[in-house]
Short mmCIF file of N, CA and C in Angstrom, two decimals:
data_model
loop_
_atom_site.label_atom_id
_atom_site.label_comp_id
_atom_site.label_asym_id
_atom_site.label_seq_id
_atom_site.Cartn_x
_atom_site.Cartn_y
_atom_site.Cartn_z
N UNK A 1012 20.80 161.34 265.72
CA UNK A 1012 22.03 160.59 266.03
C UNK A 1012 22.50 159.82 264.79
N UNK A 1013 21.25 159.08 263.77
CA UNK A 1013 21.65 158.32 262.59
C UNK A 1013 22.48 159.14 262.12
N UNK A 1014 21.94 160.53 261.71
CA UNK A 1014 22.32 161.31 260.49
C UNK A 1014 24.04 161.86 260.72
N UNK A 1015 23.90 162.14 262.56
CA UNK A 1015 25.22 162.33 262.56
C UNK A 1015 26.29 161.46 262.15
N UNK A 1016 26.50 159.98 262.50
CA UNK A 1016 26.92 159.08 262.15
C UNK A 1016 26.81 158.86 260.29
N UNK A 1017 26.09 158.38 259.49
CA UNK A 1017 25.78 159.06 258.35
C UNK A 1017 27.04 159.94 258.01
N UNK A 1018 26.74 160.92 258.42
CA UNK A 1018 27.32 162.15 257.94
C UNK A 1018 28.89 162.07 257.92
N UNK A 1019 29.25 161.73 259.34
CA UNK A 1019 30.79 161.09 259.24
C UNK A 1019 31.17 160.15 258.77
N UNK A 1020 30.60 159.21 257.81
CA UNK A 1020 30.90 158.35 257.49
C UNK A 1020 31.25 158.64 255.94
N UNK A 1021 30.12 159.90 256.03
CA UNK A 1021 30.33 159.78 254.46
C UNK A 1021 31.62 160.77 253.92
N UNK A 1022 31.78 161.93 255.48
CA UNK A 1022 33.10 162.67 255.18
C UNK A 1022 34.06 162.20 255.18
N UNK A 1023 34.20 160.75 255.99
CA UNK A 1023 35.47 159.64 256.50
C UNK A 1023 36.15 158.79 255.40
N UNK A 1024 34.90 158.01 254.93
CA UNK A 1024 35.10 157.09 254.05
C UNK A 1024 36.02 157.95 252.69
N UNK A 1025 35.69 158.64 251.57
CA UNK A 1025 36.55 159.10 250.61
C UNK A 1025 38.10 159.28 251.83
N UNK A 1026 37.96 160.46 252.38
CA UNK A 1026 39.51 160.31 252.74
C UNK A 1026 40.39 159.15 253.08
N UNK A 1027 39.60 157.87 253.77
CA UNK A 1027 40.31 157.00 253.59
C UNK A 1027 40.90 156.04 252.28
N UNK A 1028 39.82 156.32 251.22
CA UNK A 1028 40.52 155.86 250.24
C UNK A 1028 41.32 156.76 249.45
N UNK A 1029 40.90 158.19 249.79
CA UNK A 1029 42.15 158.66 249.12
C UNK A 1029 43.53 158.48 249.98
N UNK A 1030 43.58 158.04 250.91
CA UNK A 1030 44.63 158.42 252.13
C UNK A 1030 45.59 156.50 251.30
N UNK A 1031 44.81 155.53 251.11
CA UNK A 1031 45.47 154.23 250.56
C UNK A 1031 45.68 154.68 249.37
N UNK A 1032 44.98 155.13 248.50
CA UNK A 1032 45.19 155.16 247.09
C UNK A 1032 46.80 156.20 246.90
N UNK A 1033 47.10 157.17 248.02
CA UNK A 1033 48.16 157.90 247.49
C UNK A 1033 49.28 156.95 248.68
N UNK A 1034 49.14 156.11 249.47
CA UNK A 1034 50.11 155.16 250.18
C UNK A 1034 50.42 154.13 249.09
N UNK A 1035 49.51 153.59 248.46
CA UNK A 1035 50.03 153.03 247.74
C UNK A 1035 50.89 152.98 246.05
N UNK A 1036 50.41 154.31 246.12
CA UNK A 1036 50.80 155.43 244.63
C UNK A 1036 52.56 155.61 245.22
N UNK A 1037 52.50 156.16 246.72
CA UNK A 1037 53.86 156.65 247.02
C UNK A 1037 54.72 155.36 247.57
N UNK A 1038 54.33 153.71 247.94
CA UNK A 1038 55.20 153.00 247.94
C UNK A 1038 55.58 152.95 246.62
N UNK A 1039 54.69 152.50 245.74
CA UNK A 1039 55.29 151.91 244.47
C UNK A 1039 56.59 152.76 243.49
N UNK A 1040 56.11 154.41 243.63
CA UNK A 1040 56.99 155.43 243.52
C UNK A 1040 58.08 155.01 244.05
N UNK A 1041 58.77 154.95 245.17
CA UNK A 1041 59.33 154.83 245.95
C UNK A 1041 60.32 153.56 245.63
N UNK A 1042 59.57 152.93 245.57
CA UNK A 1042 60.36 150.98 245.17
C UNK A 1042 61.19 151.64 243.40
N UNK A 1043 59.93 152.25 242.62
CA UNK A 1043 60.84 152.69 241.28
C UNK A 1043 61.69 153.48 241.37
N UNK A 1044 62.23 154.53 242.50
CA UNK A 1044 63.14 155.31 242.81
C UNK A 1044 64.17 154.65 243.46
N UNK A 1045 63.90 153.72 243.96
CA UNK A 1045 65.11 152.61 244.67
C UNK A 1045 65.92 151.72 243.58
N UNK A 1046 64.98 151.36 243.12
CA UNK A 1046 65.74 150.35 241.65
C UNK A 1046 66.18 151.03 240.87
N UNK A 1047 66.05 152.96 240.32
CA UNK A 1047 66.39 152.87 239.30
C UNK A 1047 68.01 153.58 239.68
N UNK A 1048 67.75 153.85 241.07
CA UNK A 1048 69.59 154.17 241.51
C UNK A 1048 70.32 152.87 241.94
#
């Protein structure tokens, strides 16, 4: 039961930071595409 848990955590965790790291890549994009029109 650990290992299952474990296991999803460890497939979970990266995607969530890749999942913020490109939310916050695509607000900031986004704010520079607003200002520069």
């Amino acid at each position: 039961q650990n290992l299952v848990i474990t296991g999803s955590l460890i497939t979970i965790i990266p995607l969530v930071i890749a999942f913020l790291l490109l939310q916050k890549y695509w607000q900031s994009g986004l704010a520079a595409g607003a200002v520069k029109e």
